[in-house]
PQR file with spaces between the fields and no chain letter, atoms N, CA, C, O and H, PARSE charges and radii, in Angstrom:
ATOM       1  N    MET     1       5.428   12.443   -9.413 -0.4000 1.5000
ATOM       2  CA   MET     1       5.115   13.182   -8.220 -0.0000 2.0000
ATOM       3  C    MET     1       4.607   12.250   -7.110  0.5500 1.7000
ATOM       4  O    MET     1       4.926   12.437   -5.936 -0.5500 1.4000
ATOM       5  N    VAL     2       3.824   11.257   -7.495 -0.4000 1.5000
ATOM       6  CA   VAL     2       3.295   10.317   -6.497 -0.0000 2.0000
ATOM       7  C    VAL     2       4.433    9.561   -5.827  0.5500 1.7000
ATOM       8  O    VAL     2       4.432    9.376   -4.610 -0.5500 1.4000
ATOM       9  H    VAL     2       3.565   11.105   -8.448  0.4000 1.0000
ATOM      10  N    ASN     3       5.408    9.123   -6.626 -0.4000 1.5000
ATOM      11  CA   ASN     3       6.543    8.401   -6.044 -0.0000 2.0000
ATOM      12  C    ASN     3       7.314    9.271   -5.068  0.5500 1.7000
ATOM      13  O    ASN     3       7.700    8.799   -3.999 -0.5500 1.4000
ATOM      14  H    ASN     3       5.409    9.273   -7.615  0.4000 1.0000
ATOM      15  N    ALA     4       7.545   10.525   -5.409 -0.4000 1.5000
ATOM      16  CA   ALA     4       8.283   11.426   -4.520 -0.0000 2.0000
ATOM      17  C    ALA     4       7.547   11.602   -3.199  0.5500 1.7000
ATOM      18  O    ALA     4       8.177   11.653   -2.143 -0.5500 1.4000
ATOM      19  H    ALA     4       7.232   10.909   -6.278  0.4000 1.0000
ATOM      20  N    ALA     5       6.235   11.695   -3.244 -0.4000 1.5000
ATOM      21  CA   ALA     5       5.450   11.849   -2.013 -0.0000 2.0000
ATOM      22  C    ALA     5       5.561   10.611   -1.128  0.5500 1.7000
ATOM      23  O    ALA     5       5.672   10.727    0.093 -0.5500 1.4000
ATOM      24  H    ALA     5       5.723   11.654   -4.102  0.4000 1.0000
ATOM      25  N    SER     6       5.532    9.434   -1.734 -0.4000 1.5000
ATOM      26  CA   SER     6       5.620    8.212   -0.930 -0.0000 2.0000
ATOM      27  C    SER     6       7.034    8.008   -0.393  0.5500 1.7000
ATOM      28  O    SER     6       7.210    7.528    0.727 -0.5500 1.4000
ATOM      29  H    SER     6       5.442    9.339   -2.726  0.4000 1.0000
ATOM      30  N    TRP     7       8.036    8.369   -1.181 -0.4000 1.5000
ATOM      31  CA   TRP     7       9.426    8.189   -0.738 -0.0000 2.0000
ATOM      32  C    TRP     7       9.763    9.050    0.464  0.5500 1.7000
ATOM      33  O    TRP     7      10.699    8.731    1.197 -0.5500 1.4000
ATOM      34  H    TRP     7       7.893    8.759   -2.090  0.4000 1.0000
ATOM      35  N    SER     8       9.032   10.130    0.689 -0.4000 1.5000
ATOM      36  CA   SER     8       9.344   11.027    1.802 -0.0000 2.0000
ATOM      37  C    SER     8       9.207   10.328    3.152  0.5500 1.7000
ATOM      38  O    SER     8       9.777   10.796    4.137 -0.5500 1.4000
ATOM      39  H    SER     8       8.272   10.389    0.093  0.4000 1.0000
ATOM      40  N    ASN     9       8.474    9.234    3.224 -0.4000 1.5000
ATOM      41  CA   ASN     9       8.285    8.506    4.484 -0.0000 2.0000
ATOM      42  C    ASN     9       9.152    7.265    4.616  0.5500 1.7000
ATOM      43  O    ASN     9       9.152    6.635    5.674 -0.5500 1.4000
ATOM      44  H    ASN     9       8.011    8.853    2.424  0.4000 1.0000
ATOM      45  N    TYR    10       9.885    6.897    3.583 -0.4000 1.5000
ATOM      46  CA   TYR    10      10.649    5.655    3.617 -0.0000 2.0000
ATOM      47  C    TYR    10      11.697    5.635    4.720  0.5500 1.7000
ATOM      48  O    TYR    10      11.921    4.586    5.324 -0.5500 1.4000
ATOM      49  H    TYR    10       9.884    7.409    2.724  0.4000 1.0000
ATOM      50  N    GLY    11      12.342    6.754    5.000 -0.4000 1.5000
ATOM      51  CA   GLY    11      13.366    6.785    6.046 -0.0000 2.0000
ATOM      52  C    GLY    11      12.818    6.369    7.401  0.5500 1.7000
ATOM      53  O    GLY    11      13.445    5.594    8.123 -0.5500 1.4000
ATOM      54  H    GLY    11      12.160    7.607    4.509  0.4000 1.0000
ATOM      55  N    TYR    12      11.637    6.891    7.743 -0.4000 1.5000
ATOM      56  CA   TYR    12      11.002    6.538    9.013 -0.0000 2.0000
ATOM      57  C    TYR    12      10.632    5.060    9.042  0.5500 1.7000
ATOM      58  O    TYR    12      10.824    4.384   10.054 -0.5500 1.4000
ATOM      59  H    TYR    12      11.128    7.521    7.157  0.4000 1.0000
ATOM      60  N    LEU    13      10.102    4.564    7.930 -0.4000 1.5000
ATOM      61  CA   LEU    13       9.699    3.159    7.870 -0.0000 2.0000
ATOM      62  C    LEU    13      10.901    2.230    7.986  0.5500 1.7000
ATOM      63  O    LEU    13      10.851    1.241    8.717 -0.5500 1.4000
ATOM      64  H    LEU    13       9.947    5.113    7.109  0.4000 1.0000
ATOM      65  N    LEU    14      11.979    2.541    7.274 -0.4000 1.5000
ATOM      66  CA   LEU    14      13.176    1.707    7.308 -0.0000 2.0000
ATOM      67  C    LEU    14      13.791    1.680    8.710  0.5500 1.7000
ATOM      68  O    LEU    14      14.235    0.629    9.171 -0.5500 1.4000
ATOM      69  H    LEU    14      12.020    3.345    6.680  0.4000 1.0000
ATOM      70  N    LYS    15      13.817    2.821    9.382 -0.4000 1.5000
ATOM      71  CA   LYS    15      14.342    2.872   10.754 -0.0000 2.0000
ATOM      72  C    LYS    15      13.503    2.038   11.705  0.5500 1.7000
ATOM      73  O    LYS    15      14.017    1.531   12.702 -0.5500 1.4000
ATOM      74  H    LYS    15      13.455    3.675    9.008  0.4000 1.0000
ATOM      75  N    ALA    16      12.208    1.890   11.406 -0.4000 1.5000
ATOM      76  CA   ALA    16      11.312    1.095   12.244 -0.0000 2.0000
ATOM      77  C    ALA    16      11.384   -0.391   11.918  0.5500 1.7000
ATOM      78  O    ALA    16      10.724   -1.200   12.571 -0.5500 1.4000
ATOM      79  H    ALA    16      11.791    2.302   10.595  0.4000 1.0000
ATOM      80  N    GLY    17      12.185   -0.763   10.910 -0.4000 1.5000
ATOM      81  CA   GLY    17      12.340   -2.172   10.566 -0.0000 2.0000
ATOM      82  C    GLY    17      11.470   -2.654    9.424  0.5500 1.7000
ATOM      83  O    GLY    17      11.433   -3.850    9.133 -0.5500 1.4000
ATOM      84  H    GLY    17      12.721   -0.107   10.380  0.4000 1.0000
ATOM      85  N    VAL    18      10.765   -1.733    8.768 -0.4000 1.5000
ATOM      86  CA   VAL    18       9.906   -2.105    7.639 -0.0000 2.0000
ATOM      87  C    VAL    18      10.777   -2.368    6.413  0.5500 1.7000
ATOM      88  O    VAL    18      11.726   -1.628    6.155 -0.5500 1.4000
ATOM      89  H    VAL    18      10.795   -0.762    9.004  0.4000 1.0000
ATOM      90  N    GLU    19      10.465   -3.406    5.668 -0.4000 1.5000
ATOM      91  CA   GLU    19      11.146   -3.677    4.394 -0.0000 2.0000
ATOM      92  C    GLU    19      10.322   -3.062    3.275  0.5500 1.7000
ATOM      93  O    GLU    19       9.111   -3.268    3.210 -0.5500 1.4000
ATOM      94  H    GLU    19       9.694   -4.008    5.877  0.4000 1.0000
ATOM      95  N    VAL    20      10.968   -2.309    2.394 -0.4000 1.5000
ATOM      96  CA   VAL    20      10.289   -1.649    1.283 -0.0000 2.0000
ATOM      97  C    VAL    20      10.808   -2.238   -0.024  0.5500 1.7000
ATOM      98  O    VAL    20      12.017   -2.276   -0.255 -0.5500 1.4000
ATOM      99  H    VAL    20      11.952   -2.142    2.447  0.4000 1.0000
ATOM     100  N    TYR    21       9.904   -2.694   -0.870 -0.4000 1.5000
ATOM     101  CA   TYR    21      10.263   -3.246   -2.174 -0.0000 2.0000
ATOM     102  C    TYR    21       9.685   -2.332   -3.247  0.5500 1.7000
ATOM     103  O    TYR    21       8.511   -1.966   -3.188 -0.5500 1.4000
ATOM     104  H    TYR    21       8.923   -2.664   -0.682  0.4000 1.0000
ATOM     105  N    LEU    22      10.499   -1.966   -4.217 -0.4000 1.5000
ATOM     106  CA   LEU    22      10.076   -1.036   -5.256 -0.0000 2.0000
ATOM     107  C    LEU    22       9.802   -1.752   -6.569  0.5500 1.7000
ATOM     108  O    LEU    22      10.554   -2.640   -6.970 -0.5500 1.4000
ATOM     109  H    LEU    22      11.453   -2.263   -4.264  0.4000 1.0000
ATOM     110  N    TYR    23       8.730   -1.366   -7.229 -0.4000 1.5000
ATOM     111  CA   TYR    23       8.382   -1.864   -8.557 -0.0000 2.0000
ATOM     112  C    TYR    23       9.001   -0.897   -9.552  0.5500 1.7000
ATOM     113  O    TYR    23       8.630    0.277   -9.576 -0.5500 1.4000
ATOM     114  H    TYR    23       8.119   -0.644   -6.903  0.4000 1.0000
ATOM     115  N    LYS    24       9.933   -1.359  -10.370 -0.4000 1.5000
ATOM     116  CA   LYS    24      10.735   -0.462  -11.204 -0.0000 2.0000
ATOM     117  C    LYS    24      10.212   -0.272  -12.622  0.5500 1.7000
ATOM     118  O    LYS    24      10.792    0.506  -13.380 -0.5500 1.4000
ATOM     119  H    LYS    24      10.234   -2.312  -10.351  0.4000 1.0000
ATOM     120  N    LYS    25       9.144   -0.949  -13.004 -0.4000 1.5000
ATOM     121  CA   LYS    25       8.654   -0.853  -14.380 -0.0000 2.0000
ATOM     122  C    LYS    25       7.561    0.193  -14.539  0.5500 1.7000
ATOM     123  O    LYS    25       6.892    0.224  -15.572 -0.5500 1.4000
ATOM     124  H    LYS    25       8.672   -1.581  -12.389  0.4000 1.0000
ATOM     125  N    GLY    26       7.363    1.040  -13.555 -0.4000 1.5000
ATOM     126  CA   GLY    26       6.327    2.057  -13.665 -0.0000 2.0000
ATOM     127  C    GLY    26       5.590    2.231  -12.364  0.5500 1.7000
ATOM     128  O    GLY    26       6.178    2.124  -11.288 -0.5500 1.4000
ATOM     129  H    GLY    26       7.906    1.015  -12.716  0.4000 1.0000
ATOM     130  N    PHE    27       4.316    2.496  -12.458 -0.4000 1.5000
ATOM     131  CA   PHE    27       3.486    2.780  -11.288 -0.0000 2.0000
ATOM     132  C    PHE    27       2.507    1.640  -11.067  0.5500 1.7000
ATOM     133  O    PHE    27       1.863    1.176  -12.008 -0.5500 1.4000
ATOM     134  H    PHE    27       3.839    2.582  -13.333  0.4000 1.0000
ATOM     135  N    MET    28       2.396    1.190   -9.825 -0.4000 1.5000
ATOM     136  CA   MET    28       1.440    0.142   -9.479 -0.0000 2.0000
ATOM     137  C    MET    28       0.475    0.719   -8.448  0.5500 1.7000
ATOM     138  O    MET    28       0.910    1.288   -7.446 -0.5500 1.4000
ATOM     139  H    MET    28       2.920    1.567   -9.061  0.4000 1.0000
ATOM     140  N    HIS    29      -0.803    0.583   -8.676 -0.4000 1.5000
ATOM     141  CA   HIS    29      -1.812    1.162   -7.785 -0.0000 2.0000
ATOM     142  C    HIS    29      -2.150    0.257   -6.609  0.5500 1.7000
ATOM     143  O    HIS    29      -2.733    0.718   -5.628 -0.5500 1.4000
ATOM     144  H    HIS    29      -1.157    0.121   -9.489  0.4000 1.0000
ATOM     145  N    ALA    30      -1.800   -1.008   -6.686 -0.4000 1.5000
ATOM     146  CA   ALA    30      -2.153   -1.954   -5.619 -0.0000 2.0000
ATOM     147  C    ALA    30      -1.437   -1.615   -4.324  0.5500 1.7000
ATOM     148  O    ALA    30      -0.283   -1.188   -4.323 -0.5500 1.4000
ATOM     149  H    ALA    30      -1.326   -1.383   -7.483  0.4000 1.0000
ATOM     150  N    LYS    31      -2.135   -1.812   -3.239 -0.4000 1.5000
ATOM     151  CA   LYS    31      -1.545   -1.681   -1.916 -0.0000 2.0000
ATOM     152  C    LYS    31      -1.349   -3.092   -1.384  0.5500 1.7000
ATOM     153  O    LYS    31      -2.290   -3.885   -1.356 -0.5500 1.4000
ATOM     154  H    LYS    31      -3.073   -2.159   -3.240  0.4000 1.0000
ATOM     155  N    THR    32      -0.138   -3.402   -0.965 -0.4000 1.5000
ATOM     156  CA   THR    32       0.183   -4.737   -0.478 -0.0000 2.0000
ATOM     157  C    THR    32       0.925   -4.618    0.842  0.5500 1.7000
ATOM     158  O    THR    32       1.862   -3.828    0.963 -0.5500 1.4000
ATOM     159  H    THR    32       0.626   -2.758   -0.988  0.4000 1.0000
ATOM     160  N    MET    33       0.508   -5.401    1.832 -0.4000 1.5000
ATOM     161  CA   MET    33       1.166   -5.381    3.135 -0.0000 2.0000
ATOM     162  C    MET    33       1.211   -6.814    3.658  0.5500 1.7000
ATOM     163  O    MET    33       0.223   -7.545    3.587 -0.5500 1.4000
ATOM     164  H    MET    33      -0.253   -6.043    1.733  0.4000 1.0000
ATOM     165  N    ILE    34       2.363   -7.202    4.180 -0.4000 1.5000
ATOM     166  CA   ILE    34       2.518   -8.507    4.827 -0.0000 2.0000
ATOM     167  C    ILE    34       2.990   -8.241    6.245  0.5500 1.7000
ATOM     168  O    ILE    34       3.994   -7.560    6.454 -0.5500 1.4000
ATOM     169  H    ILE    34       3.166   -6.608    4.238  0.4000 1.0000
ATOM     170  N    ILE    35       2.269   -8.776    7.217 -0.4000 1.5000
ATOM     171  CA   ILE    35       2.568   -8.512    8.618 -0.0000 2.0000
ATOM     172  C    ILE    35       3.048   -9.799    9.272  0.5500 1.7000
ATOM     173  O    ILE    35       2.276  -10.739    9.461 -0.5500 1.4000
ATOM     174  H    ILE    35       1.453   -9.329    7.048  0.4000 1.0000
ATOM     175  N    ASP    36       4.322   -9.830    9.612 -0.4000 1.5000
ATOM     176  CA   ASP    36       4.934  -10.954   10.339 -0.0000 2.0000
ATOM     177  C    ASP    36       4.652  -12.313    9.714  0.5500 1.7000
ATOM     178  O    ASP    36       4.616  -13.315   10.428 -0.5500 1.4000
ATOM     179  H    ASP    36       4.949   -9.067    9.459  0.4000 1.0000
ATOM     180  N    GLY    37       4.454  -12.374    8.409 -0.4000 1.5000
ATOM     181  CA   GLY    37       4.185  -13.639    7.741 -0.0000 2.0000
ATOM     182  C    GLY    37       2.873  -14.280    8.149  0.5500 1.7000
ATOM     183  O    GLY    37       2.618  -15.437    7.816 -0.5500 1.4000
ATOM     184  H    GLY    37       4.483  -11.560    7.829  0.4000 1.0000
ATOM     185  N    ALA    38       2.031  -13.537    8.871 -0.4000 1.5000
ATOM     186  CA   ALA    38       0.784  -14.105    9.375 -0.0000 2.0000
ATOM     187  C    ALA    38      -0.454  -13.495    8.739  0.5500 1.7000
ATOM     188  O    ALA    38      -1.480  -14.165    8.624 -0.5500 1.4000
ATOM     189  H    ALA    38       2.238  -12.596    9.142  0.4000 1.0000
ATOM     190  N    ILE    39      -0.376  -12.242    8.326 -0.4000 1.5000
ATOM     191  CA   ILE    39      -1.506  -11.538    7.737 -0.0000 2.0000
ATOM     192  C    ILE    39      -1.033  -10.828    6.475  0.5500 1.7000
ATOM     193  O    ILE    39       0.023  -10.196    6.473 -0.5500 1.4000
ATOM     194  H    ILE    39       0.458  -11.698    8.419  0.4000 1.0000
ATOM     195  N    SER    40      -1.805  -10.932    5.417 -0.4000 1.5000
ATOM     196  CA   SER    40      -1.516  -10.207    4.178 -0.0000 2.0000
ATOM     197  C    SER    40      -2.728   -9.374    3.803  0.5500 1.7000
ATOM     198  O    SER    40      -3.866   -9.813    3.971 -0.5500 1.4000
ATOM     199  H    SER    40      -2.663  -11.446    5.420  0.4000 1.0000
ATOM     200  N    VAL    41      -2.485   -8.175    3.296 -0.4000 1.5000
ATOM     201  CA   VAL    41      -3.540   -7.297    2.799 -0.0000 2.0000
ATOM     202  C    VAL    41      -3.156   -6.901    1.382  0.5500 1.7000
ATOM     203  O    VAL    41      -2.060   -6.391    1.152 -0.5500 1.4000
ATOM     204  H    VAL    41      -1.561   -7.819    3.159  0.4000 1.0000
ATOM     205  N    VAL    42      -4.061   -7.136    0.428 -0.4000 1.5000
ATOM     206  CA   VAL    42      -3.811   -6.815   -0.982 -0.0000 2.0000
ATOM     207  C    VAL    42      -5.055   -6.156   -1.547  0.5500 1.7000
ATOM     208  O    VAL    42      -6.168   -6.618   -1.296 -0.5500 1.4000
ATOM     209  H    VAL    42      -4.951   -7.550    0.615  0.4000 1.0000
ATOM     210  N    GLY    43      -4.883   -5.093   -2.300 -0.4000 1.5000
ATOM     211  CA   GLY    43      -6.024   -4.440   -2.930 -0.0000 2.0000
ATOM     212  C    GLY    43      -5.669   -3.111   -3.533  0.5500 1.7000
ATOM     213  O    GLY    43      -4.494   -2.759   -3.639 -0.5500 1.4000
ATOM     214  H    GLY    43      -3.979   -4.718   -2.504  0.4000 1.0000
ATOM     215  N    THR    44      -6.682   -2.367   -3.931 -0.4000 1.5000
ATOM     216  CA   THR    44      -6.457   -1.058   -4.542 -0.0000 2.0000
ATOM     217  C    THR    44      -7.057    0.073   -3.730  0.5500 1.7000
ATOM     218  O    THR    44      -6.823    1.238   -4.051 -0.5500 1.4000
ATOM     219  H    THR    44      -7.636   -2.653   -3.845  0.4000 1.0000
ATOM     220  N    ALA    45      -7.817   -0.223   -2.696 -0.4000 1.5000
ATOM     221  CA   ALA    45      -8.518    0.822   -1.944 -0.0000 2.0000
ATOM     222  C    ALA    45      -7.583    1.567   -1.004  0.5500 1.7000
ATOM     223  O    ALA    45      -6.718    0.973   -0.361 -0.5500 1.4000
ATOM     224  H    ALA    45      -8.006   -1.170   -2.435  0.4000 1.0000
ATOM     225  N    ASN    46      -7.774    2.869   -0.939 -0.4000 1.5000
ATOM     226  CA   ASN    46      -7.172    3.681    0.106 -0.0000 2.0000
ATOM     227  C    ASN    46      -8.117    3.604    1.300  0.5500 1.7000
ATOM     228  O    ASN    46      -9.277    3.224    1.142 -0.5500 1.4000
ATOM     229  H    ASN    46      -8.476    3.352   -1.462  0.4000 1.0000
ATOM     230  N    MET    47      -7.655    3.948    2.455 -0.4000 1.5000
ATOM     231  CA   MET    47      -8.512    3.885    3.638 -0.0000 2.0000
ATOM     232  C    MET    47      -9.301    5.192    3.775  0.5500 1.7000
ATOM     233  O    MET    47      -9.082    5.967    4.706 -0.5500 1.4000
ATOM     234  H    MET    47      -6.713    4.257    2.584  0.4000 1.0000
ATOM     235  N    ASP    48     -10.214    5.420    2.840 -0.4000 1.5000
ATOM     236  CA   ASP    48     -11.062    6.612    2.896 -0.0000 2.0000
ATOM     237  C    ASP    48     -12.429    6.297    2.287  0.5500 1.7000
ATOM     238  O    ASP    48     -12.591    5.297    1.587 -0.5500 1.4000
ATOM     239  H    ASP    48     -10.392    4.791    2.084  0.4000 1.0000
ATOM     240  N    TYR    49     -13.398    7.151    2.558 -0.4000 1.5000
ATOM     241  CA   TYR    49     -14.761    6.925    2.076 -0.0000 2.0000
ATOM     242  C    TYR    49     -14.850    6.951    0.555  0.5500 1.7000
ATOM     243  O    TYR    49     -15.659    6.226   -0.025 -0.5500 1.4000
ATOM     244  H    TYR    49     -13.266    7.963    3.127  0.4000 1.0000
ATOM     245  N    ARG    50     -14.032    7.774   -0.100 -0.4000 1.5000
ATOM     246  CA   ARG    50     -14.085    7.859   -1.565 -0.0000 2.0000
ATOM     247  C    ARG    50     -13.782    6.499   -2.202  0.5500 1.7000
ATOM     248  O    ARG    50     -14.493    6.065   -3.109 -0.5500 1.4000
ATOM     249  H    ARG    50     -13.375    8.363    0.371  0.4000 1.0000
ATOM     250  N    SER    51     -12.729    5.829   -1.729 -0.4000 1.5000
ATOM     251  CA   SER    51     -12.360    4.534   -2.285 -0.0000 2.0000
ATOM     252  C    SER    51     -13.443    3.491   -2.071  0.5500 1.7000
ATOM     253  O    SER    51     -13.737    2.701   -2.968 -0.5500 1.4000
ATOM     254  H    SER    51     -12.152    6.181   -0.992  0.4000 1.0000
ATOM     255  N    PHE    52     -14.035    3.487   -0.887 -0.4000 1.5000
ATOM     256  CA   PHE    52     -15.019    2.455   -0.558 -0.0000 2.0000
ATOM     257  C    PHE    52     -16.407    2.746   -1.118  0.5500 1.7000
ATOM     258  O    PHE    52     -17.071    1.838   -1.618 -0.5500 1.4000
ATOM     259  H    PHE    52     -13.796    4.129   -0.158  0.4000 1.0000
ATOM     260  N    ASP    53     -16.856    3.999   -1.043 -0.4000 1.5000
ATOM     261  CA   ASP    53     -18.232    4.327   -1.409 -0.0000 2.0000
ATOM     262  C    ASP    53     -18.407    4.802   -2.853  0.5500 1.7000
ATOM     263  O    ASP    53     -19.408    4.473   -3.489 -0.5500 1.4000
ATOM     264  H    ASP    53     -16.316    4.737   -0.637  0.4000 1.0000
ATOM     265  N    LEU    54     -17.459    5.564   -3.372 -0.4000 1.5000
ATOM     266  CA   LEU    54     -17.612    6.128   -4.709 -0.0000 2.0000
ATOM     267  C    LEU    54     -16.932    5.286   -5.789  0.5500 1.7000
ATOM     268  O    LEU    54     -17.477    5.117   -6.879 -0.5500 1.4000
ATOM     269  H    LEU    54     -16.646    5.831   -2.855  0.4000 1.0000
ATOM     270  N    ASN    55     -15.752    4.762   -5.491 -0.4000 1.5000
ATOM     271  CA   ASN    55     -14.976    4.033   -6.495 -0.0000 2.0000
ATOM     272  C    ASN    55     -15.160    2.524   -6.424  0.5500 1.7000
ATOM     273  O    ASN    55     -14.689    1.800   -7.301 -0.5500 1.4000
ATOM     274  H    ASN    55     -15.309    4.899   -4.604  0.4000 1.0000
ATOM     275  N    PHE    56     -15.839    2.044   -5.391 -0.4000 1.5000
ATOM     276  CA   PHE    56     -16.091    0.612   -5.202 -0.0000 2.0000
ATOM     277  C    PHE    56     -14.798   -0.214   -5.231  0.5500 1.7000
ATOM     278  O    PHE    56     -14.765   -1.316   -5.777 -0.5500 1.4000
ATOM     279  H    PHE    56     -16.222    2.632   -4.679  0.4000 1.0000
ATOM     280  N    GLU    57     -13.754    0.329   -4.642 -0.4000 1.5000
ATOM     281  CA   GLU    57     -12.486   -0.396   -4.552 -0.0000 2.0000
ATOM     282  C    GLU    57     -12.555   -1.342   -3.356  0.5500 1.7000
ATOM     283  O    GLU    57     -13.392   -1.180   -2.469 -0.5500 1.4000
ATOM     284  H    GLU    57     -13.781    1.224   -4.198  0.4000 1.0000
ATOM     285  N    VAL    58     -11.681   -2.312   -3.346 -0.4000 1.5000
ATOM     286  CA   VAL    58     -11.734   -3.341   -2.303 -0.0000 2.0000
ATOM     287  C    VAL    58     -10.337   -3.851   -1.983  0.5500 1.7000
ATOM     288  O    VAL    58      -9.448   -3.836   -2.835 -0.5500 1.4000
ATOM     289  H    VAL    58     -11.000   -2.444   -4.067  0.4000 1.0000
ATOM     290  N    ASN    59     -10.156   -4.297   -0.763 -0.4000 1.5000
ATOM     291  CA   ASN    59      -8.944   -4.971   -0.328 -0.0000 2.0000
ATOM     292  C    ASN    59      -9.326   -6.342    0.203  0.5500 1.7000
ATOM     293  O    ASN    59     -10.440   -6.545    0.686 -0.5500 1.4000
ATOM     294  H    ASN    59     -10.878   -4.309   -0.071  0.4000 1.0000
ATOM     295  N    ALA    60      -8.397   -7.277    0.109 -0.4000 1.5000
ATOM     296  CA   ALA    60      -8.589   -8.605    0.687 -0.0000 2.0000
ATOM     297  C    ALA    60      -7.615   -8.780    1.852  0.5500 1.7000
ATOM     298  O    ALA    60      -6.428   -8.480    1.728 -0.5500 1.4000
ATOM     299  H    ALA    60      -7.492   -7.113   -0.284  0.4000 1.0000
ATOM     300  N    ILE    61      -8.117   -9.259    2.964 -0.4000 1.5000
ATOM     301  CA   ILE    61      -7.280   -9.567    4.124 -0.0000 2.0000
ATOM     302  C    ILE    61      -7.174  -11.079    4.214  0.5500 1.7000
ATOM     303  O    ILE    61      -8.189  -11.769    4.295 -0.5500 1.4000
ATOM     304  H    ILE    61      -9.082   -9.502    3.065  0.4000 1.0000
ATOM     305  N    VAL    62      -5.959  -11.596    4.201 -0.4000 1.5000
ATOM     306  CA   VAL    62      -5.727  -13.040    4.188 -0.0000 2.0000
ATOM     307  C    VAL    62      -4.943  -13.425    5.436  0.5500 1.7000
ATOM     308  O    VAL    62      -3.864  -12.889    5.690 -0.5500 1.4000
ATOM     309  H    VAL    62      -5.134  -11.035    4.135  0.4000 1.0000
ATOM     310  N    LEU    63      -5.482  -14.345    6.205 -0.4000 1.5000
ATOM     311  CA   LEU    63      -4.768  -14.886    7.362 -0.0000 2.0000
ATOM     312  C    LEU    63      -3.966  -16.096    6.893  0.5500 1.7000
ATOM     313  O    LEU    63      -4.527  -17.032    6.323 -0.5500 1.4000
ATOM     314  H    LEU    63      -6.358  -14.780    5.999  0.4000 1.0000
ATOM     315  N    CYS    64      -2.673  -16.078    7.128 -0.4000 1.5000
ATOM     316  CA   CYS    64      -1.790  -17.133    6.640 -0.0000 2.0000
ATOM     317  C    CYS    64      -1.473  -18.100    7.780  0.5500 1.7000
ATOM     318  O    CYS    64      -0.925  -17.706    8.809 -0.5500 1.4000
ATOM     319  H    CYS    64      -2.217  -15.317    7.591  0.4000 1.0000
ATOM     320  N    GLY    65      -1.813  -19.331    7.587 -0.4000 1.5000
ATOM     321  CA   GLY    65      -1.460  -20.370    8.528 -0.0000 2.0000
ATOM     322  C    GLY    65      -2.235  -20.339    9.762  0.5500 1.7000
ATOM     323  O    GLY    65      -2.027  -21.174   10.643 -0.5500 1.4000
ATOM     324  H    GLY    65      -2.258  -19.652    6.751  0.4000 1.0000
């Protein structure tokens, strides 16, 4: 069900030029984003108070080059 919910937005993202890579061996909870080869964001947190305050999840922002 989670995959179906996320796939509903792929058409809009692809039309905007976003590249989408799928992990085919199951479900991965990590959120990963690479922006123009200059900034990377990797982690498990959603952008909400529950992830940050209750679950103590974290993301790392890496500036490349």
